Structures are given as structure tokens and as C-alpha cells.
Amino acid sequence: MEPKHSISIDLDHSELHFSLSGFWNEELVQDFLQEAHTVAAPLVGTGKPYSLLGDLREFVPQDRATAAAIENSNKEALNYGVKRLALVTTSPLVKLQYRRITEGLNAEFFEEPQAAKEWLRQD
């Protein structure tokens, strides 16, 4: 499965949106993170907390090294002001892996993007 991604921001709601698909490796994770930091700069620059919305509906469980790289990036997210992480997936295996690698974050799982957005935007 070819790895693909997209990244955008919603300044009105202080959110970084991303989608991941396919099977990744550590190098691709690092490339994605560099791009995400660039895209997120306007959010980080406000100094206010922001949220992440990840669409993982076409993502697959990753190998240990890749999962560890994602876990490290999740821990770093707290230093950049991330307050909530909403993940959209229907895969029980992806959900299981992400539960483990998002430990310590305010993360929730959803089957539909709209439900994830509603949760992120609760006060």
C-alpha cells in the first residue's frame, strides 16, 4: 500500500487536519513531521493551544519502528500546544495501535470526521 498524506489548517477552529494512508517507514514519518511543522506554524505562532484531526481510514497498522517514531512525535505534540487529538478510523487494529502510541494525550477515536470535529470543538 503506497503511503500518502495531506495536511491543512483550520485557523478559525485552531486545528491541524491531516490524513494518512498506506504503509509508512521512519523516514516518511520524519518527512511528514517536517511538513506538518511548516503547515502548523501559524497555529503554533499564536501561542494558543490547538487540536489535531487525523483521518486514518486508509492507514494500516505500522511496524514497530514506524509506530515508535509516531509515538515520539505524539509526545512532542504536547510541547507545541496540542490540546486534543481526534482520530478517525474504522480499523480495529489501527485503533489498537494508536491507543498505545497516544497514551498521555487527550485523544479520542471516531468513525466519522464530523463526530471528531464536534468533539474537538467542545468547550
CSV table of C-alpha atoms in Angstrom, one decimal:
chain,number,residue,atom,x,y,z
A,1,MET,CA,0.0,0.0,0.0
A,2,GLU,CA,1.5,3.2,-1.2
A,3,PRO,CA,1.9,5.8,1.6
A,4,LYS,CA,0.1,9.1,1.0
A,5,HIS,CA,-0.8,12.1,3.2
A,6,SER,CA,-2.4,15.5,3.3
A,7,ILE,CA,-2.1,18.4,5.8
A,8,SER,CA,-4.1,21.6,6.2
A,9,ILE,CA,-5.0,24.0,8.9
A,10,ASP,CA,-8.3,25.5,10.0
A,11,LEU,CA,-7.4,28.8,11.6
A,12,ASP,CA,-11.0,29.6,12.6
A,13,HIS,CA,-11.1,26.5,14.9
A,14,SER,CA,-7.3,26.3,15.7
A,15,GLU,CA,-7.0,22.8,14.1
A,16,LEU,CA,-4.4,21.0,12.1
A,17,HIS,CA,-6.1,18.4,9.8
A,18,PHE,CA,-4.1,15.5,8.4
A,19,SER,CA,-4.8,12.3,6.6
A,20,LEU,CA,-2.5,9.3,6.3
A,21,SER,CA,-2.9,6.2,4.2
A,22,GLY,CA,-0.8,3.1,3.4
A,23,PHE,CA,2.2,1.6,5.0
A,24,TRP,CA,5.0,4.0,6.2
A,25,ASN,CA,8.6,3.9,7.3
A,26,GLU,CA,10.5,6.0,9.8
A,27,GLU,CA,12.0,8.3,7.1
A,28,LEU,CA,8.5,9.0,5.7
A,29,VAL,CA,7.2,9.8,9.2
A,30,GLN,CA,10.1,12.3,9.6
A,31,ASP,CA,9.3,13.9,6.2
A,32,PHE,CA,5.6,14.2,7.2
A,33,LEU,CA,6.5,15.8,10.5
A,34,GLN,CA,8.7,18.4,8.9
A,35,GLU,CA,5.9,19.3,6.5
A,36,ALA,CA,3.4,19.3,9.4
A,37,HIS,CA,5.6,21.7,11.4
A,38,THR,CA,5.7,24.1,8.5
A,39,VAL,CA,2.0,24.0,7.9
A,40,ALA,CA,1.2,24.3,11.6
A,41,ALA,CA,3.5,27.4,12.1
A,42,PRO,CA,0.6,29.9,12.0
A,43,LEU,CA,-1.2,27.9,14.8
A,44,VAL,CA,1.9,27.5,16.9
A,45,GLY,CA,2.7,31.2,16.4
A,46,THR,CA,-0.5,32.3,18.1
A,47,GLY,CA,0.8,30.8,21.3
A,48,LYS,CA,-2.7,29.3,21.9
A,49,PRO,CA,-3.5,25.6,22.3
A,50,TYR,CA,-4.7,23.9,19.1
A,51,SER,CA,-6.1,20.5,18.2
A,52,LEU,CA,-5.3,17.8,15.7
A,53,LEU,CA,-7.8,15.9,13.5
A,54,GLY,CA,-6.3,12.8,11.9
A,55,ASP,CA,-8.1,10.8,9.2
A,56,LEU,CA,-6.7,7.3,9.4
A,57,ARG,CA,-9.4,5.5,7.5
A,58,GLU,CA,-6.9,4.3,4.8
A,59,PHE,CA,-4.0,3.8,7.2
A,60,VAL,CA,-2.8,0.4,8.1
A,61,PRO,CA,-1.0,-0.9,11.2
A,62,GLN,CA,2.6,0.0,11.1
A,63,ASP,CA,5.8,-1.9,12.0
A,64,ARG,CA,7.4,-1.3,15.5
A,65,ALA,CA,10.0,1.3,14.4
A,66,THR,CA,7.5,3.4,12.5
A,67,ALA,CA,5.0,3.2,15.3
A,68,ALA,CA,7.7,4.3,17.7
A,69,ALA,CA,8.5,7.3,15.5
A,70,ILE,CA,4.8,8.3,15.5
A,71,GLU,CA,4.6,7.8,19.3
A,72,ASN,CA,7.6,10.1,19.8
A,73,SER,CA,6.0,12.8,17.6
A,74,ASN,CA,2.8,12.4,19.6
A,75,LYS,CA,4.7,13.1,22.8
A,76,GLU,CA,6.4,16.2,21.3
A,77,ALA,CA,3.0,17.5,20.2
A,78,LEU,CA,2.3,18.4,23.8
A,79,ASN,CA,5.3,20.8,23.7
A,80,TYR,CA,3.8,22.6,20.7
A,81,GLY,CA,0.5,23.3,22.3
A,82,VAL,CA,-1.7,20.4,21.1
A,83,LYS,CA,-4.6,20.1,23.5
A,84,ARG,CA,-6.7,17.4,21.7
A,85,LEU,CA,-6.2,14.7,19.1
A,86,ALA,CA,-9.2,13.2,17.3
A,87,LEU,CA,-8.5,10.2,15.1
A,88,VAL,CA,-10.9,8.9,12.5
A,89,THR,CA,-10.6,5.2,11.8
A,90,THR,CA,-12.8,2.1,11.3
A,91,SER,CA,-9.9,-0.4,11.6
A,92,PRO,CA,-9.7,-2.1,15.0
A,93,LEU,CA,-6.0,-2.8,14.5
A,94,VAL,CA,-5.1,0.8,13.7
A,95,LYS,CA,-7.2,1.9,16.7
A,96,LEU,CA,-5.5,-0.6,19.0
A,97,GLN,CA,-2.0,0.6,17.8
A,98,TYR,CA,-2.9,4.2,18.2
A,99,ARG,CA,-4.4,3.8,21.7
A,100,ARG,CA,-1.0,2.6,22.7
A,101,ILE,CA,1.1,5.3,20.9
A,102,THR,CA,-1.2,8.2,22.0
A,103,GLU,CA,-1.0,7.3,25.7
A,104,GLY,CA,-0.8,10.5,27.8
A,105,LEU,CA,-2.6,12.6,25.1
A,106,ASN,CA,-6.2,13.8,25.2
A,107,ALA,CA,-7.0,11.5,22.3
A,108,GLU,CA,-10.3,10.0,21.1
A,109,PHE,CA,-11.4,7.8,18.2
A,110,PHE,CA,-14.2,8.3,15.9
A,111,GLU,CA,-15.7,6.5,12.8
A,112,GLU,CA,-16.8,9.7,11.1
A,113,PRO,CA,-15.0,13.1,10.6
A,114,GLN,CA,-18.0,15.2,11.7
A,115,ALA,CA,-18.2,13.5,15.1
A,116,ALA,CA,-14.4,14.1,15.5
A,117,LYS,CA,-14.8,17.8,14.7
A,118,GLU,CA,-17.7,18.1,17.2
A,119,TRP,CA,-15.6,16.6,19.9
A,120,LEU,CA,-12.6,18.8,19.1
A,121,ARG,CA,-14.8,22.0,19.3
A,122,GLN,CA,-16.4,21.3,22.6
A,123,ASP,CA,-15.6,23.8,25.3
